[in-house]
Amino acid sequence: MFDKLERLYGDKAANIEKAILDLIEDFSFKSDKKRVGLTEKDSILITYGDSLLAEGEKPLATLKRFMDEEVGDAIQSVHILPFYPYSSDDGFSVIDYQAVDELLGDWADIKAISLKHDVMIDGVINHISKESACFQGYLRGEEAFQDFFIECDPSADYSEVVRPRALPLLSPFEVNGEKKYIWTTFSDDQIDLNYKNPQVLLYVLKALMKYVKEGARFLRLDAIGFAWKELGTPCIHHEKTHILVGLIREILLKVNPEIVIVTETNVPHHENVSYFGDGHNEAHMVYQFPLPPLTLHTLISGDSRRITSWAKGLERISDETSFFNFLASHDGIGVRPVEQLLSADEVNRIVEKVRLNGGRISYKNNGDGTQSPYELNINYMDALGVNEVDEETLIKKFMAATGILYSFIGVPGIYIHSLLGSGNDQKGVESSGINRRINREKLSYTQWKNELAQDGRRKKVFEKNLELLRIRKKEIAFHPHGYQEVIEGDPRLLIVRRLDPEKKEAILAIINISNESVPYQAYGRNLISNEEIEGEGQLEAYDMAWIKEM
């Protein structure tokens, strides 16, 4: 710890280390749960605290009821997106890191959920709301907060700074009657914290330690790649950002040795995996950002060659690290992660398909006066052809995509609206003017239950997902620290062989990503159909098989 602190803060390291050790002593505890690290049993539901609403009940209590009564043991964990008081960005502009939004519930509700399902909690620590107490104190000139934020010279050269949004990097504020420009990576309501000030680190650590003590097993570091700024550099993936991630990991493992650190960096693959560090000193899991756009391309094109080529290059970093796989999330489908994996024409085809199926496109500034697609805002199932194919085919295509998600090495995360069979929420976009609202609908729990009772899209998607997840969690070949072999063959099929960490058991995952019936070769039992395969099998359009090899 001292070495990392010294590299960040020089001769202040000793005093900061003492303050951190005092915090660790205050927050350390022994978990009631006995875990053995990540296993094939791990899967994570991604949801807002109020994605499901029930009359007369706080949303977090409704979420607990849904997890306990409807999901049960099919999904091990739940990522509750920021549930703090906030001022914008649907929770990602946090006013108070240590409070639960009273409209959602309280810390007791978070703890109650964690008793049966592990919980992932967000550390939104690159920035904080302009309505937060520390920024308001800064605006008033309070000494304690004067170095909490990054004051900038608007005449300086910021051309090297990587921009994730088509918005100004600097935002003007009046501070004690004087106009000052403050660094705001994402919006003028999301004020970047200044980690060059060790008091900022201590302020953030208090919040992160509280999350661990309140029941978090997973801690997600949101937008962490932007944390350390230094003019004259891209201000993303700075060397000191990696030191900061390693420091957070080391400190929180002292609070609870079972914590899992997850970094969220929506960037090209080689940059993203850098947050594994040496496999033992930074993130335990990183988001697998290329997977959503590559899977979308695969199902749109009916051709598995691009995703196969990429997947063959995935490396097992260590027995402590794994990918957090997902297709849909509260955000859109990022385009940057496939900049070097798909051609411009292939990306443009996806963009046009998204538009055709009711989606929106969000853009970023390139620094040369041009803009390019940054994110595709659309419900993932609808992106596969809601305006092009019949509903039965759409559901089959979506479950083929989900089959890819569940078959790849890593821990699968499924977004609430993908689990519930939702579609584009056009009203949400139109009423808010926010593209991302297209996949953030708040559903009536009673209405969803009524629709679940019908033999429609919601029932088919929900039940098929739970079926696959229950099969998956029983098979050690799906262990996230195991091995993966990607097999090239008929481009209409995606074929992945999964092996357990000791390479004693194997499952051949075969997904038909085309609209044609395709033969395949395998020997073993199909865990999905319970059919014995002795040589040649056949997969109908968008069907899949998990063959447990004998």
Short mmCIF file of N, CA, C and O in Angstrom, two decimals, residues 40-41 73 467-478 505 507 527 548:
data_model
loop_
_atom_site.label_atom_id
_atom_site.label_comp_id
_atom_site.label_asym_id
_atom_site.label_seq_id
_atom_site.Cartn_x
_atom_site.Cartn_y
_atom_site.Cartn_z
N GLU A 40 -18.90 -21.34 -11.56
CA GLU A 40 -19.92 -21.48 -12.60
C GLU A 40 -21.31 -21.10 -12.09
O GLU A 40 -22.22 -20.84 -12.88
N LYS A 41 -21.49 -21.03 -10.79
CA LYS A 41 -22.79 -20.65 -10.22
C LYS A 41 -23.05 -19.15 -10.31
O LYS A 41 -24.17 -18.69 -10.12
N ASP A 73 -33.02 -19.19 -7.33
CA ASP A 73 -31.60 -19.54 -7.37
C ASP A 73 -31.04 -19.57 -8.79
O ASP A 73 -29.88 -19.91 -8.99
N GLU A 467 -34.18 -21.18 -17.54
CA GLU A 467 -33.83 -22.57 -17.85
C GLU A 467 -32.34 -22.70 -18.18
O GLU A 467 -31.64 -23.57 -17.64
N LEU A 468 -31.84 -21.83 -19.06
CA LEU A 468 -30.44 -21.90 -19.45
C LEU A 468 -29.51 -21.60 -18.28
O LEU A 468 -28.47 -22.26 -18.10
N LEU A 469 -29.87 -20.63 -17.46
CA LEU A 469 -29.04 -20.27 -16.32
C LEU A 469 -28.98 -21.40 -15.29
O LEU A 469 -27.94 -21.63 -14.67
N ARG A 470 -30.10 -22.10 -15.11
CA ARG A 470 -30.10 -23.21 -14.15
C ARG A 470 -29.28 -24.39 -14.66
O ARG A 470 -28.62 -25.09 -13.88
N ILE A 471 -29.30 -24.62 -15.97
CA ILE A 471 -28.44 -25.66 -16.53
C ILE A 471 -26.98 -25.27 -16.36
O ILE A 471 -26.14 -26.07 -15.92
N ARG A 472 -26.69 -24.03 -16.70
CA ARG A 472 -25.32 -23.54 -16.71
C ARG A 472 -24.65 -23.64 -15.33
O ARG A 472 -23.48 -24.02 -15.24
N LYS A 473 -25.36 -23.30 -14.28
CA LYS A 473 -24.76 -23.22 -12.96
C LYS A 473 -24.40 -24.60 -12.40
O LYS A 473 -23.65 -24.69 -11.43
N LYS A 474 -24.89 -25.65 -13.02
CA LYS A 474 -24.60 -27.00 -12.55
C LYS A 474 -23.36 -27.60 -13.20
O LYS A 474 -22.92 -28.69 -12.81
N GLU A 475 -22.81 -26.90 -14.20
CA GLU A 475 -21.73 -27.49 -14.99
C GLU A 475 -20.41 -26.78 -14.74
O GLU A 475 -20.25 -25.60 -15.09
N ILE A 476 -19.43 -27.49 -14.18
CA ILE A 476 -18.14 -26.89 -13.85
C ILE A 476 -17.37 -26.48 -15.10
O ILE A 476 -16.45 -25.65 -15.05
N ALA A 477 -17.74 -27.03 -16.25
CA ALA A 477 -17.08 -26.61 -17.49
C ALA A 477 -17.33 -25.13 -17.79
O ALA A 477 -16.57 -24.52 -18.55
N PHE A 478 -18.37 -24.55 -17.20
CA PHE A 478 -18.66 -23.12 -17.39
C PHE A 478 -17.97 -22.26 -16.32
O PHE A 478 -18.28 -21.07 -16.19
N GLU A 505 -13.66 -31.81 -17.49
CA GLU A 505 -14.99 -31.84 -18.10
C GLU A 505 -15.06 -30.79 -19.20
O GLU A 505 -14.44 -29.72 -19.10
N ILE A 507 -17.74 -28.96 -22.35
CA ILE A 507 -19.04 -28.75 -22.98
C ILE A 507 -18.81 -28.04 -24.30
O ILE A 507 -18.09 -27.04 -24.37
N LEU A 527 -27.39 -30.89 -23.18
CA LEU A 527 -27.96 -30.56 -21.88
C LEU A 527 -29.28 -29.79 -22.00
O LEU A 527 -30.08 -29.79 -21.06
N LYS A 548 -22.50 -31.96 -23.60
CA LYS A 548 -21.56 -32.39 -22.57
C LYS A 548 -20.83 -33.61 -23.10
O LYS A 548 -21.42 -34.68 -23.31
#
